[in-house]
Amino acid sequence: MEAPLLHLALVGTPNSGKTSLFNALTGSRQKVANYPGVTVERKEGFFVTPLGRQVSVVDLPGTYSLRGRSPDEEITRDFVLGKASGEIVPDLVLCVADSTNLRLTIRLLLELKRTGRPMILVLNMFDIASRRGITVDVERLAKELGVPVVTSIAVRKGGTADLLALTDEISAKLASEPQENSWRALSVSELRATQREADRIIADCVSLPARPDTWTARIDAVVLHPVGGLIVLALILFVMFQAVFAWAQPAMDLLKSGFDALGELVKATLPDGLLQSFLQDGVISGVGSVIVFLPQIILIFLFILLLEDFGYMARAAFLMDRIMGGAGLHGRAFIPLLSSFACAIPGIMATRVIDNKRDRLTTILIAPLMTCSARIPVYTLIISAFIPAKDVWGFINLQGLVMFGLYTTGIVSALAVSFVIKFFMIRDYAPAPFMLELPDYKMPRLKSIAIGIYTRAKMFLQRAGTTIFSMMVLIWFLASFPQPPAGSTEPAIDFSLAAMIGKALEPLLAPVGFNWQIAVALIPGMAAREVAVAALGTVYAIEGGKEAAEQIGQVLATKWSLATALSMLAWYIFAPQCASTLAVIRRETGSWGWMAVTFTYMLVLAYAASLVTYNVAVALGAG
Amino acid sequence: MTDHDDTRPHMPLGLALRGYTGVIQHLSTKDTGSALSDIELESRLIELGFVEGARVEVLHEGLVGRDPIAVRVDSITIAVRRREAMAIIVA
Ligand SMILES: Nc1nc2c(ncn2[C@@H]2O[C@H](COP(=O)(O)OP(=O)(O)O)[C@@H](O)[C@H]2O)c(=O)[nH]1
Ligand SMILES: [Mg+2]
């Protein structure tokens, strides 16, 4: 008879290696993508034990106790207690510990024991502990705790072999009758008592040479220096943006010529007409112009994942806490906000680590102002068409500098908005405490970075294949129908639905310098920002013929004034051009109201910023 | 070194400067001005390892108002704001 699926849950303090262990056990057999910053999604994976038992394992958010102080920690508590709706009570809880730092985990484990769930203590990062001369009497520890104990090295091949063997051994004799759950929230004196008990057990079973990680101390001396640390942080961000703009170029050129060649092939094979126009202008140049940005998106995620894995993110939060506090933000908001540079959606979901409701709400409201990767296509297109690619001061690329300026404007505006919220909307504001563990630095692992980038790239391509593709078909349709009457001399697009819509909107957008083509492109851009680029491409391609499609940047340079281009950049810093972000805001705040607030304030800011930019630019002679 | 004897004056960790080392004597969460309730603050401090007898060292300070501080608590490093650290009495 086939044994039923065995359900495991990974519980432990933050940074104990739960996600690494999860990856090691399940490989790529995972159901939900992990977002940078924190484990915010419920991630389930599957594997088979050496004895052939089918296992499902869930990676739970890190926690120091079962009290559930934040939405994240509540997930963990409810899951372990079997109170989470629609979830199966785990058959076996793997309590994951960082072996170099057992105090807090052993306390957590003593608390977990009260739930009556069968449990294994996994002494992870045993390689680091051994290197530092920490020795653990595993047998004695298991006896004192009354829980099986096993060592593991999540990031080494075969490092989980003992854990797998033990899982087999235990699952064979798991009692099927329900155990007694005597857990309730611990009082302060019970907490103290459990910590004492934990410390006593550690003193009995673990020998700790007083040798802290010298590397971490040395790096922190620079990285956490009050002034030097901020300079390092600024440098890291600056390098990140220069890299995204400059290093990605060769790969992007390659992708672009690939799509161009494909378009040419279609043109050469198919007869002139609607089908050819649909495939070449609608599908290939449309979807292609978005996929071209894959290298940049991979690069920005690479940086964020590297910093995360290295252990730098918590340091950045430390450095920024008071500075962001001045703007009414919590230091912990730094990680969600930094993630928002990749995409506001994981960023907004990552705000779940902020336990104070107001701090969380403020962070959610401003996260979309961080320059997400979907803006990159728009920025890149306009910058490369209008800003000369020369060097200033000999080594800084002017285009990169403008890009940096756009990012900075986004950040500064976010801080300003948060400041306004603090003063006008949320008056009785008391700063929530900032308490965060600064983990030892770790060498980033190729495998976990690769898994991380892979899942993001897949998400991006799926979007290109679905949302963006359908928007492109719609745009192509609007721009192609109705067809011009036979014998007309004006461009075909002038007769189309797109032109009608665009021209109807033009009076509204004329004050900010947008023509009707831009108005047309902005509408599908509501679904996903990067679609605007493709939409502009399609509109101008159908208007100007095939050559235009291949050189959309050059076309823009001849059709737009510099003032219009700058106005468009300003618009894109603020405009709420992303339906998915708005949907996530609704879900995470549980309110349509906050979604409407976000949409309105961003739209107002966008219009105002474009209005000012356009008029100032025109006054300076760039009209 | 005998610098942790009873003769050292008790003080809140929130006032300690970079380089300070000491031992936690007790927690006193009254009137710290933290946004958390006394009990909640005390629970969280304990959960992060701030318990009586733990050795602490102030490793780093932030730029603005020397806040927050990074504190070594036995074998881990925790970042806290000075306001909350006022509840930790050291000597
Ligand atoms: N050397 C070593 N590093 C590990 C081990 N397990 C995890 N790490 C590293 O520890 C860091 C935190 O791990 P992660 O899985 O993100 O922790 P989580 O917060 O519990 O999910 C990452 O940089 C991992 O590469 C291990 O067994 N040995
Ligand atoms: Mg994790």
XYZ file of C-alpha atoms and ligand atoms in Angstrom, chain A residues 14-20 34-35 37-40 43 59-62 308, ligand 2:
20
model
C 14.986 34.564 10.303
C 18.239 33.745 8.457
C 18.581 30.268 9.902
C 18.625 28.817 6.386
C 15.018 27.670 5.960
C 14.803 28.756 2.347
C 18.194 27.232 1.538
C 9.829 33.419 -3.589
C 10.077 37.171 -3.451
C 13.528 40.526 0.979
C 11.582 37.999 2.950
C 9.700 34.773 2.602
C 6.275 36.259 2.094
C 5.958 28.117 -0.762
C 8.750 27.082 3.869
C 7.255 29.288 6.601
C 8.159 32.892 7.426
C 10.890 33.301 10.046
C 20.080 39.767 0.267
Mg 13.682 32.542 3.718
